C-alpha cells in the first residue's frame, strides 16, 4: 500500500510517499520513512500525529492512501494571536 508522510517547518517541508505492507502502524511508517533522520527535532513521544487532520495514536493501523501528518508543537497561544490580529486590523 502507498501512504504519504508530511512534516513542515516554516522554511523547510517534507512530503514522502512510501510503499508499505498491509497492517503497518503509523509509528512503523514514520520510522521506515526516515523522516526522523531528515528532521532530528521530531520527537514522537511528545508531538501529535494525524491522518488527514484527525489525531491518531502511533499504534493506528494505516490504510492504503493515508497521509500521516507530524504536527509541530504550538509555540504561542492561539487566543493571543487572534486578539493581536483584531487589534492590528482596527488601527
mmCIF file of C-alpha atoms in Angstrom:
data_model
loop_
_atom_site.group_PDB
_atom_site.id
_atom_site.type_symbol
_atom_site.label_atom_id
_atom_site.label_comp_id
_atom_site.label_asym_id
_atom_site.label_seq_id
_atom_site.Cartn_x
_atom_site.Cartn_y
_atom_site.Cartn_z
ATOM 1 C CA UNK A 1 0.000 0.000 0.000
ATOM 2 C CA UNK A 2 1.117 3.574 -0.639
ATOM 3 C CA UNK A 3 0.977 6.186 2.107
ATOM 4 C CA UNK A 4 2.235 9.749 2.412
ATOM 5 C CA UNK A 5 4.105 11.282 5.312
ATOM 6 C CA UNK A 6 4.202 15.050 5.777
ATOM 7 C CA UNK A 7 6.191 17.289 8.105
ATOM 8 C CA UNK A 8 6.772 21.008 7.764
ATOM 9 C CA UNK A 9 8.847 23.702 9.369
ATOM 10 C CA UNK A 10 8.435 27.378 8.473
ATOM 11 C CA UNK A 11 11.236 27.219 5.899
ATOM 12 C CA UNK A 12 11.507 23.524 5.076
ATOM 13 C CA UNK A 13 8.943 20.849 4.294
ATOM 14 C CA UNK A 14 8.957 17.151 3.511
ATOM 15 C CA UNK A 15 6.361 15.096 1.696
ATOM 16 C CA UNK A 16 7.301 11.447 1.291
ATOM 17 C CA UNK A 17 5.382 8.680 -0.435
ATOM 18 C CA UNK A 18 6.358 5.170 0.593
ATOM 19 C CA UNK A 19 5.189 1.622 -0.099
ATOM 20 C CA UNK A 20 4.428 -0.430 2.991
ATOM 21 C CA UNK A 21 2.915 -3.841 3.656
ATOM 22 C CA UNK A 22 -0.660 -4.067 4.919
ATOM 23 C CA UNK A 23 -1.019 -3.904 8.702
ATOM 24 C CA UNK A 24 1.714 -1.268 9.131
ATOM 25 C CA UNK A 25 1.154 1.153 12.016
ATOM 26 C CA UNK A 26 1.669 4.919 11.993
ATOM 27 C CA UNK A 27 4.756 4.591 14.213
ATOM 28 C CA UNK A 28 6.298 1.936 11.964
ATOM 29 C CA UNK A 29 5.617 4.034 8.870
ATOM 30 C CA UNK A 30 7.290 7.100 10.356
ATOM 31 C CA UNK A 31 10.320 5.040 11.384
ATOM 32 C CA UNK A 32 10.600 3.345 7.963
ATOM 33 C CA UNK A 33 10.225 6.655 6.125
ATOM 34 C CA UNK A 34 13.494 8.024 7.522
ATOM 35 C CA UNK A 35 11.887 11.393 8.242
ATOM 36 C CA UNK A 36 13.443 11.465 11.726
ATOM 37 C CA UNK A 37 16.881 11.443 10.111
ATOM 38 C CA UNK A 38 15.941 14.426 7.929
ATOM 39 C CA UNK A 39 14.366 16.274 10.866
ATOM 40 C CA UNK A 40 16.141 15.271 14.107
ATOM 41 C CA UNK A 41 13.834 17.554 16.123
ATOM 42 C CA UNK A 42 10.905 15.167 15.507
ATOM 43 C CA UNK A 43 10.012 13.634 18.885
ATOM 44 C CA UNK A 44 7.254 11.059 18.554
ATOM 45 C CA UNK A 45 6.935 10.841 22.333
ATOM 46 C CA UNK A 46 5.685 14.433 22.539
ATOM 47 C CA UNK A 47 4.489 15.533 19.100
ATOM 48 C CA UNK A 48 0.949 14.909 17.892
ATOM 49 C CA UNK A 49 0.339 12.774 14.818
ATOM 50 C CA UNK A 50 -2.661 12.775 12.490
ATOM 51 C CA UNK A 51 -4.122 11.173 9.408
ATOM 52 C CA UNK A 52 -5.813 13.700 7.128
ATOM 53 C CA UNK A 53 -6.104 16.189 10.014
ATOM 54 C CA UNK A 54 -7.543 13.758 12.578
ATOM 55 C CA UNK A 55 -5.356 12.964 15.599
ATOM 56 C CA UNK A 56 -4.296 9.315 15.863
ATOM 57 C CA UNK A 57 -2.019 7.192 18.035
ATOM 58 C CA UNK A 58 1.230 5.636 16.870
ATOM 59 C CA UNK A 59 -0.334 2.160 17.003
ATOM 60 C CA UNK A 60 -3.086 3.079 14.496
ATOM 61 C CA UNK A 61 -3.047 0.699 11.522
ATOM 62 C CA UNK A 62 -2.765 2.504 8.187
ATOM 63 C CA UNK A 63 -4.918 2.077 5.113
ATOM 64 C CA UNK A 64 -3.849 2.486 1.509
ATOM 65 C CA UNK A 65 -3.685 6.172 0.546
ATOM 66 C CA UNK A 66 -3.472 7.558 4.107
ATOM 67 C CA UNK A 67 -1.497 10.766 4.691
ATOM 68 C CA UNK A 68 0.371 10.745 8.008
ATOM 69 C CA UNK A 69 0.998 14.245 9.366
ATOM 70 C CA UNK A 70 3.504 15.061 12.095
ATOM 71 C CA UNK A 71 2.435 18.241 13.859
ATOM 72 C CA UNK A 72 4.829 20.777 15.350
ATOM 73 C CA UNK A 73 4.140 21.969 18.884
ATOM 74 C CA UNK A 74 2.167 25.202 19.218
ATOM 75 C CA UNK A 75 4.579 27.910 20.356
ATOM 76 C CA UNK A 76 2.072 30.656 21.137
ATOM 77 C CA UNK A 77 -1.456 30.878 22.474
ATOM 78 C CA UNK A 78 -3.942 30.996 19.560
ATOM 79 C CA UNK A 79 -6.259 33.308 21.516
ATOM 80 C CA UNK A 80 -3.445 35.835 21.913
ATOM 81 C CA UNK A 81 -2.692 35.691 18.188
ATOM 82 C CA UNK A 82 -6.365 36.290 17.306
ATOM 83 C CA UNK A 83 -6.587 39.241 19.719
ATOM 84 C CA UNK A 84 -3.412 40.742 18.332
ATOM 85 C CA UNK A 85 -4.709 40.351 14.761
ATOM 86 C CA UNK A 86 -8.024 42.007 15.653
ATOM 87 C CA UNK A 87 -6.204 44.904 17.310
ATOM 88 C CA UNK A 88 -3.805 45.336 14.369
ATOM 89 C CA UNK A 89 -6.697 45.317 11.897
ATOM 90 C CA UNK A 90 -8.580 48.048 13.777
ATOM 91 C CA UNK A 91 -5.708 50.521 13.598
#
